[in-house]
Each structure stands twice: as C-alpha cells, then as structure tokens.
Amino acid sequence: MQTQLLTYHVKAKSQWKLSALSNYEYKRPPTCFQANMECVNDEVCNKQLSLYLQVCQINGSSCDINRCRAALNAFYTNMPFQVAQMLTFCDCTQSDDNCHQARRFLHGHPCATRMVPTPSCVHVMQLCRESKICWSRYEAFTSKCLKHFSQDCLEENSCLKTWNSIDPICSESADCRAAYVDLWGSILRVKCTCEAAPQAEQLVCQGFHRILHGKICLRQISGGDADLYSSQIELPGKILPVTGEQSLFYDDTIITILFVSCIILILGIILLALLKTR
C-alpha cells in the first residue's frame, strides 16, 4: 500500500512538470474565481482537481472521509508550491457567489471539511492530539507561523486564553506558508465552532479558533489582501467582474449587430434574386 501511494505521488509530481502553471509565480492572493479558472484551464491541474473531487463524492448520504482528506492533501502537496499558494490563499468578496462556489471546490469538499454536528474547536484539537501526523502538522504550523508564542504556550490551555486579548503576529515566510498548505486534509481544516462549547472552555476554544481560522493571521501569512477587483473583463459600456454577467449595453449591442446583419443578408438575397430574373 505504501509503495502504491509513493508511486502515485511521484507520478503526480512528474505530471505537474508538464503544466503551464509550473512556472507560476505567487505574488499576492487572487480571487478564488481567478484561481479556479487558472486550474480548470490547465490540463494537469484540471485532472488532479477532478481526481480529488471524484474521491470525495458523496454516495447517498455518506462519503469516505479518510480517503477524501488524503486526496485533498495529495492534491495540494503534489503541485508546485507556487500554485498551492495561489489556490490556498485565494479569497472572495462577500457578494460574489460564483467566487464562493469556486472556493468551495478549492478549499475542501464538504466530505473533508465538515462534520455533523459542527464540533467545537476544542474537540477538533483533542482529535488532532490523538493523531501523530496531525499533531506534527499543528506543531510545524504554529512553530513556523506564530511569532512571540512559545510552543509550550500553544499547547497549554491556560496560555491560550490570552489569545483573545492579543492580535496575533504571524510570519510571511515561505516555511510558514508551506506549513499552512500542509494542513489541507487534516482535521485541523474542519469547520469548528465555539457556540456549543461549555462556558469553562470558551476562552480556550476561541483561542484555537483564532489559530486555525483567524482572518488576521491568514492575511499576514498570505502576504496581504486578495486582489479582489482584478478579475474583470472589459465590455462595451461597463467593467464587470468575470462572473458570467454582462452589461445591458453589451446585450443591446450584440442584438443590434445581429439585427443589422440579418437585414443586410435579406437585402443581399433579394438583390441576387432580382439580378437572376433579368
């Protein structure tokens, strides 16, 4: 089994060498719509994305969670690091539904990232502690990304309570980003909440939530805010985001062109018929 898995990873990595995205240079987060289009339009990325989504398909009311999480992790760890950053750190404006749909594809199929009912973040961390692989990823992430907090502090509940009064300072280093990408497929990427946590665990739970899902830290790690307005196409009359929508002026222009073309074609046919009758 281990040999087959190793062979798969080697094959996937070799395929990425043929991808046009292998020369991609990550500078700042794109929109998830942009990132998804980049992947879908690339033969290698599209194939790898399809394989991961296929493994995560829900049959009836269930899915193979472990296989799905492994496929999600493989999807990100086998691709070039620059591409992994582009897909991982993409973002959306709140009102862009198409972008959010793209992000759901890229940032974890529900089979891999959701549990019913939604667990508390404390419970997620307890499950992670029980897995040697998961806990090693957590330690790598916290040690490389979270500044001014010792590893001992990040493993002590009493220390974590202080997170609610201090804005985290997180690293922008490549090592930190790599550690963040490596969290894909682990239970640490599962959506968690503190709403159902007991009162005694609230501060600790919120500390874990800020570590795993906090926007402030993620923004620092990714290198800044996403370029949410760069995915625009120029149409006659307006500049609109690439969401499949078009301006009314654009629609009217197309209709006018088609109408005039039809009139010219009809007149041409009539003229040709008149010439033949002479």
Coordinates of C-alpha atoms in Angstrom, one line a residue, residues 90-204:
C90 CA -7.4 33.0 -2.8
D91 CA -10.3 35.0 -1.4
C92 CA -13.7 36.4 -2.4
T93 CA -15.8 39.5 -1.8
Q94 CA -18.9 38.7 0.2
S95 CA -21.3 39.3 -2.6
D96 CA -19.6 37.2 -5.3
D97 CA -21.5 33.9 -5.4
N98 CA -19.5 32.5 -8.3
C99 CA -16.3 33.1 -6.4
H100 CA -17.6 31.4 -3.3
Q101 CA -18.6 28.4 -5.3
A102 CA -15.1 28.2 -6.8
R103 CA -13.6 28.5 -3.3
R104 CA -15.8 25.5 -2.1
F105 CA -14.1 23.4 -4.8
L106 CA -10.6 24.5 -4.0
H107 CA -10.8 24.8 -0.2
G108 CA -12.1 21.4 0.7
H109 CA -15.0 19.3 -0.3
P110 CA -17.7 19.2 2.5
C111 CA -16.8 15.5 2.9
A112 CA -13.3 16.6 4.1
T113 CA -14.0 19.8 5.9
R114 CA -17.4 19.4 7.6
M115 CA -18.7 17.3 10.5
V116 CA -22.3 17.0 11.6
P117 CA -22.9 18.5 14.1
T118 CA -20.2 21.1 13.8
P119 CA -17.7 20.2 16.5
S120 CA -16.2 22.7 19.0
C121 CA -12.7 23.8 18.2
V122 CA -11.5 22.2 21.5
H123 CA -12.8 18.8 20.3
V124 CA -11.1 19.2 17.0
M125 CA -7.8 19.9 18.8
Q126 CA -8.4 16.8 21.0
L127 CA -8.8 14.7 17.9
C128 CA -5.7 16.1 16.4
R129 CA -3.7 15.3 19.5
E130 CA -4.7 11.7 19.1
S131 CA -3.1 11.6 15.7
K132 CA 0.7 11.7 15.5
I133 CA 0.6 13.0 11.9
C134 CA -2.0 15.7 12.6
W135 CA -0.2 16.9 15.7
S136 CA 3.1 17.1 13.9
R137 CA 1.5 19.3 11.3
Y138 CA 0.0 21.5 14.0
E139 CA 3.4 21.9 15.7
A140 CA 5.0 22.7 12.4
F141 CA 2.4 25.3 11.6
T142 CA 2.5 27.0 15.0
S143 CA 6.3 27.0 15.3
K144 CA 6.8 28.4 11.8
C145 CA 3.9 30.9 11.7
L146 CA 3.0 32.2 15.1
K147 CA 5.5 34.7 16.4
H148 CA 6.0 35.7 20.1
F149 CA 4.3 32.5 21.3
S150 CA 6.4 29.6 22.5
Q151 CA 5.4 26.0 21.6
D152 CA 4.7 25.2 25.2
C153 CA 2.3 28.1 25.4
L154 CA 0.4 27.0 22.3
E155 CA -0.1 23.6 23.9
E156 CA -1.3 24.9 27.3
N157 CA -4.9 25.8 27.7
S158 CA -4.2 28.5 30.3
C159 CA -1.9 30.2 28.0
L160 CA -4.2 30.1 25.0
K161 CA -6.8 32.1 26.9
T162 CA -4.5 35.2 26.4
W163 CA -5.1 35.0 22.6
N164 CA -8.4 36.7 23.0
S165 CA -6.7 39.9 24.1
I166 CA -3.7 39.9 21.8
D167 CA -3.8 40.2 18.0
P168 CA -1.5 37.5 16.6
I169 CA 1.6 38.4 14.7
C170 CA 2.1 35.8 12.0
S171 CA 5.0 35.1 9.7
E172 CA 5.0 35.7 5.9
S173 CA 7.9 33.2 5.4
A174 CA 7.8 30.5 2.7
D175 CA 8.2 27.9 5.5
C176 CA 5.1 29.2 7.2
R177 CA 3.1 29.2 4.0
A178 CA 4.3 25.6 3.3
A179 CA 3.2 24.5 6.8
Y180 CA -0.2 26.2 6.3
V181 CA -0.7 24.4 3.0
D182 CA 0.2 21.1 4.6
L183 CA -2.8 21.4 6.9
W184 CA -5.1 20.5 4.0
G185 CA -6.6 17.1 4.5
S186 CA -6.1 17.2 8.3
I187 CA -8.9 17.5 10.8
L188 CA -7.5 21.0 11.6
R189 CA -9.2 22.2 8.4
V190 CA -12.6 21.0 9.6
K191 CA -15.1 23.8 10.3
C192 CA -15.4 24.2 14.1
T193 CA -17.3 26.5 16.4
C194 CA -17.3 27.7 19.9
E195 CA -21.1 28.2 20.2
A196 CA -21.7 24.9 21.8
A197 CA -18.5 24.8 23.9
P198 CA -19.0 24.8 27.7
Q199 CA -18.5 28.2 29.4
A200 CA -15.3 26.9 31.1
E201 CA -13.8 26.2 27.6
Q202 CA -14.9 29.3 25.8
L203 CA -11.7 31.2 26.0
V204 CA -9.6 28.2 25.1

